[in-house]
PDB file of C-alpha atoms in Angstrom:
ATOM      1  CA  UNK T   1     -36.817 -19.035 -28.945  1.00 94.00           C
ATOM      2  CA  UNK T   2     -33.285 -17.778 -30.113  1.00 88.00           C
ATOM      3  CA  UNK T   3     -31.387 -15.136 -28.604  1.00 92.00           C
ATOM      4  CA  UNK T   4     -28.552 -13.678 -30.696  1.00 91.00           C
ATOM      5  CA  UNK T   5     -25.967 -14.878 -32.364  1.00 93.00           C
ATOM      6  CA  UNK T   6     -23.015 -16.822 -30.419  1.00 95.00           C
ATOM      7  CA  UNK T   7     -19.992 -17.349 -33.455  1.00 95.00           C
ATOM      8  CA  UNK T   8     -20.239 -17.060 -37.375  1.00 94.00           C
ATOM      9  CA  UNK T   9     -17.441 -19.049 -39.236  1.00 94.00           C
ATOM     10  CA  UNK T  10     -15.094 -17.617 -41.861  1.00 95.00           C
ATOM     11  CA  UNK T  11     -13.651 -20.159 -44.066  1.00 94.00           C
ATOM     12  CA  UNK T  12     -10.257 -18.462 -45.098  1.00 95.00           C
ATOM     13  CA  UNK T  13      -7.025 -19.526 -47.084  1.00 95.00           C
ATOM     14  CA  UNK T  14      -3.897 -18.336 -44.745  1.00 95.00           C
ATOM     15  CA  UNK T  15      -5.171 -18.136 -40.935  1.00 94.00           C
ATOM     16  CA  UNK T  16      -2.151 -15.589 -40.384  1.00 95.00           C
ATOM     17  CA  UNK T  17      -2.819 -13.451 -42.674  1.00 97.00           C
ATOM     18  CA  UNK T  18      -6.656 -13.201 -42.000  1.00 97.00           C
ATOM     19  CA  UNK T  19      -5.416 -12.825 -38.209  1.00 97.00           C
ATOM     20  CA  UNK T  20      -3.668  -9.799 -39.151  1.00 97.00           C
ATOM     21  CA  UNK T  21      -6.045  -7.789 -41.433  1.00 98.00           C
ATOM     22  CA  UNK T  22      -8.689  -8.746 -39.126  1.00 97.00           C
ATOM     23  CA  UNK T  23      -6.959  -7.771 -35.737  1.00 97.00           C
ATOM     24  CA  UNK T  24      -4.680  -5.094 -37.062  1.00 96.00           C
ATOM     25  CA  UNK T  25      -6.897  -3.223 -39.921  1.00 97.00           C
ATOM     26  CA  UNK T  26     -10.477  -3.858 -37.938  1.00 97.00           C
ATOM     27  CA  UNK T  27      -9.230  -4.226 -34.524  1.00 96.00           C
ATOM     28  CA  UNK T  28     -11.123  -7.185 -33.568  1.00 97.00           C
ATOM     29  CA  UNK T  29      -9.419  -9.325 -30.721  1.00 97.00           C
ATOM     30  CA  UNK T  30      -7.623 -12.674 -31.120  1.00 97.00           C
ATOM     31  CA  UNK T  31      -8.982 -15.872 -29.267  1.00 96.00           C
ATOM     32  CA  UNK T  32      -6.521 -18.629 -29.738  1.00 93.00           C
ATOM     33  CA  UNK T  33      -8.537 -21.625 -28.992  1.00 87.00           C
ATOM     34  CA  UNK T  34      -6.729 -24.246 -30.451  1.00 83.00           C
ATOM     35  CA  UNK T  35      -4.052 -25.133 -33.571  1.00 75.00           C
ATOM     36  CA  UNK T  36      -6.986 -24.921 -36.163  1.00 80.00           C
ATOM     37  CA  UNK T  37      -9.362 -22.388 -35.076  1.00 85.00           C
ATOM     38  CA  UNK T  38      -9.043 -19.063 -33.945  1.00 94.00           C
ATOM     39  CA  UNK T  39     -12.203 -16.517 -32.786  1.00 97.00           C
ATOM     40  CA  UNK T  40     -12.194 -13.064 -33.269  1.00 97.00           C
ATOM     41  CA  UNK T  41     -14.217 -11.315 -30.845  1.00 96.00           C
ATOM     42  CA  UNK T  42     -16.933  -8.054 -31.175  1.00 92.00           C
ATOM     43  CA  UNK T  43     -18.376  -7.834 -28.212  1.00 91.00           C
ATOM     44  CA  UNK T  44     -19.968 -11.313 -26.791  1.00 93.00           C
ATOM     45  CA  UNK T  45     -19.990 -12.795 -30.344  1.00 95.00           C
ATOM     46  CA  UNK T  46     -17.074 -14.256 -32.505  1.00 96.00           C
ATOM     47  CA  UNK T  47     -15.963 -14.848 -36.094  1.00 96.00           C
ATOM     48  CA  UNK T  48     -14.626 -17.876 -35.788  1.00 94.00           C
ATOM     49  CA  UNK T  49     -11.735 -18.773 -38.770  1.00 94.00           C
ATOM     50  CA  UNK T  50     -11.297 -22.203 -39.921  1.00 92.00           C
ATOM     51  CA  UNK T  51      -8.757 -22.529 -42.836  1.00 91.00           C
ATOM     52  CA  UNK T  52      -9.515 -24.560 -45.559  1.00 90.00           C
ATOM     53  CA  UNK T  53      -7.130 -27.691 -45.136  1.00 84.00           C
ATOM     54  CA  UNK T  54      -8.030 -28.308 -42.044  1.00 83.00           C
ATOM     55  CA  UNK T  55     -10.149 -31.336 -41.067  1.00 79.00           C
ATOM     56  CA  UNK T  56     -12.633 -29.967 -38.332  1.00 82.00           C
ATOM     57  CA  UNK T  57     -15.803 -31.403 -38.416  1.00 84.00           C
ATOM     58  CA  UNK T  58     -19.281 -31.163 -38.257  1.00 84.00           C
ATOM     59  CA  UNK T  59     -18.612 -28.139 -41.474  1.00 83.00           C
ATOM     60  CA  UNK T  60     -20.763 -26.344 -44.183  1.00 86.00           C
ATOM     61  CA  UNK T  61     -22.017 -28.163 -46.770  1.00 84.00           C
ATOM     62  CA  UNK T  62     -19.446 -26.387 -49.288  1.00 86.00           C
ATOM     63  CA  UNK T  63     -17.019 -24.127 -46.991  1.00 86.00           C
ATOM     64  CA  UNK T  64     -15.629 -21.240 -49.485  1.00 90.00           C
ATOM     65  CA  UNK T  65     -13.465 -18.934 -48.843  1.00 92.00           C
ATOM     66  CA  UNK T  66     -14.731 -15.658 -50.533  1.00 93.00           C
ATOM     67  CA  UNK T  67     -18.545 -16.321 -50.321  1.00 95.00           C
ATOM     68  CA  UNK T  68     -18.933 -14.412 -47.139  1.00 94.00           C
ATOM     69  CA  UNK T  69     -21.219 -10.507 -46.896  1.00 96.00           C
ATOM     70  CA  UNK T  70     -20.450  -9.513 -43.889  1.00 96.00           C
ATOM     71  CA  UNK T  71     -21.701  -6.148 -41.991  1.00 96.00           C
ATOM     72  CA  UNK T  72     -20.190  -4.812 -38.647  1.00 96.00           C
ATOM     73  CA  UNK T  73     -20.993  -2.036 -36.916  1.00 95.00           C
ATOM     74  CA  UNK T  74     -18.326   0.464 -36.416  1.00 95.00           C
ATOM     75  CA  UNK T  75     -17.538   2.424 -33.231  1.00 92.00           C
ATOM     76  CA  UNK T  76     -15.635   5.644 -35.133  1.00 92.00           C
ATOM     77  CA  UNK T  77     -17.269   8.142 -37.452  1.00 94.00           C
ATOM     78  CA  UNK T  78     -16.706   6.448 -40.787  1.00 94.00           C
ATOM     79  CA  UNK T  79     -14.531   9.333 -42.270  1.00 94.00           C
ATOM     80  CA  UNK T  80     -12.033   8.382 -38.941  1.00 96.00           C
ATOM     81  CA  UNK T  81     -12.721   4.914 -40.008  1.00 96.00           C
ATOM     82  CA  UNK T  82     -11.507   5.801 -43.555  1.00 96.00           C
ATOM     83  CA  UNK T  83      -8.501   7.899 -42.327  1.00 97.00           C
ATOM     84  CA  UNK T  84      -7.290   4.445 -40.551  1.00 96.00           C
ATOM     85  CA  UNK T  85      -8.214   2.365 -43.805  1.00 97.00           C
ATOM     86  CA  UNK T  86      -5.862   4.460 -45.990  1.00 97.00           C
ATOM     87  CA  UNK T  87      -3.301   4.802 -43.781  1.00 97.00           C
ATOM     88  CA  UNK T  88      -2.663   0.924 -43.832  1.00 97.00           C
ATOM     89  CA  UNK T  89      -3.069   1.126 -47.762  1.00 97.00           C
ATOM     90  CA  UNK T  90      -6.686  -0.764 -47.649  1.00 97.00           C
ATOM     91  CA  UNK T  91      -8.954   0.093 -50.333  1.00 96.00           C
ATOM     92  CA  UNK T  92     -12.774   1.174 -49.997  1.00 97.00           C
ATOM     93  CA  UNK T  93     -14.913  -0.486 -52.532  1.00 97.00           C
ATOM     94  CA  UNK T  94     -17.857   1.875 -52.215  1.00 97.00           C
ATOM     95  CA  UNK T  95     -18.952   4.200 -49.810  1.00 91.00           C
ATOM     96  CA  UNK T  96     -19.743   5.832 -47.799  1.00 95.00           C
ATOM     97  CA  UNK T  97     -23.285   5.160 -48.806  1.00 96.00           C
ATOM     98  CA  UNK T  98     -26.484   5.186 -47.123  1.00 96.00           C
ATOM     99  CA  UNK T  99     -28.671   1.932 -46.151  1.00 96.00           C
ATOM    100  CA  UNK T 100     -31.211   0.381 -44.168  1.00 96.00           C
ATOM    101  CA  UNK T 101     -29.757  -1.912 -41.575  1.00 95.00           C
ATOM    102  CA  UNK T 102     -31.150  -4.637 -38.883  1.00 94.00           C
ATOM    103  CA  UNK T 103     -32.549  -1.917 -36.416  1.00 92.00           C
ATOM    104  CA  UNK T 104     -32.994   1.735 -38.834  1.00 95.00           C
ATOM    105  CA  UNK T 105     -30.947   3.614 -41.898  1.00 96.00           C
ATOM    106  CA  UNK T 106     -27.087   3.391 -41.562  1.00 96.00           C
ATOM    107  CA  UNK T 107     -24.183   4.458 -43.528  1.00 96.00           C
ATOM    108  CA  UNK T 108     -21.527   2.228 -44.825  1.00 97.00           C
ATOM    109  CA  UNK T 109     -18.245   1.872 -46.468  1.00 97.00           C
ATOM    110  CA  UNK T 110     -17.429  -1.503 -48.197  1.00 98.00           C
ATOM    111  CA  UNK T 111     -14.031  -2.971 -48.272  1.00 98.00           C
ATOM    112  CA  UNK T 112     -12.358  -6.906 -48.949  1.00 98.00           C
ATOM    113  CA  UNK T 113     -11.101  -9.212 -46.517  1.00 97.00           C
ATOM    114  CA  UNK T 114      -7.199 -10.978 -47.999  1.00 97.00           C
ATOM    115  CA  UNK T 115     -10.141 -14.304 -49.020  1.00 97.00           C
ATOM    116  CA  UNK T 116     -12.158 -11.442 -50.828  1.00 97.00           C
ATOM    117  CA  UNK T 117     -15.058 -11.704 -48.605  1.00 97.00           C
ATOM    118  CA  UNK T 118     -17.189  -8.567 -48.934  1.00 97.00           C
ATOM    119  CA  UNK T 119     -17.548  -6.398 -45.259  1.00 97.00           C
ATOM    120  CA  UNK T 120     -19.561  -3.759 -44.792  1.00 97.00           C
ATOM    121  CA  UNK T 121     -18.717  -1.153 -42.576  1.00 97.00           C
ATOM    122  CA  UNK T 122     -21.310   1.087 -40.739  1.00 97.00           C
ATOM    123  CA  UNK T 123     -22.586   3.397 -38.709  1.00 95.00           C
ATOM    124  CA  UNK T 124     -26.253   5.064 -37.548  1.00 93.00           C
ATOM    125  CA  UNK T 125     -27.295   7.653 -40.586  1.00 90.00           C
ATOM    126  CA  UNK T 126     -27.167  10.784 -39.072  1.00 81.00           C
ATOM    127  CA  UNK T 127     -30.429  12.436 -37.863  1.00 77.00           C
TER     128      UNK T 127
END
């Protein structure tokens, strides 16, 4: 019946300055479709940000910035990915730490988006 998923949406509190940590500190590229919402792609699927003062409808019932668990799948080793977080002075949470994912065990480092929304990094768990 369904497929996959097309676009989540990311309720945030600055659009720039989720733009940036998402594009420059996860490398995700930046859709511009219109003044109030902007899609950051992985792969065929988007995160789609809508800031919180805008008026775009149909919404969530209660759209909160913050309330998001998030995990993406990372192309580097996570130590590389690590290297790259601390260069650009962004804290790891926890991690890395082993867990079972949507297809088999993965590892995965935990860090904040600038809304506080909690993303989980990872990777396969090594054979």
């Amino acid at each position: 019946m369904l497929s996959g998923l097309d676009h989540l949406v990311v309720t945030v509190t600055d659009m720039g300055r989720a733009v940036d940590f998402y594009s420059r500190v996860l490398g995700l590229d930046v859709r511009y479709r219109d003044a109030q919402r902007v899609d950051l792609m992985l792969g065929d699927t988007a995160l789609r940000l809508h800031q919180t003062d805008t008026d775009i409808e149909p919404i969530s019932a209660t759209p909160t910035p913050g309330s998001l668990d998030l995990c993406l799948r990372c192309q580097l080793p996570l130590d590389e990915f690590q290297q790259h977080l601390e260069a650009l002075d962004i804290e790891v949470e926890l991690g890395p730490v082993a867990r079972q994912g949507a297809n088999g065990a993965i590892e995965s480092v935990y860090l904040r988006d600038p809304d506080g929304n909690l993303l989980e990094i990872c990777r396969p768990a090594p054979r």
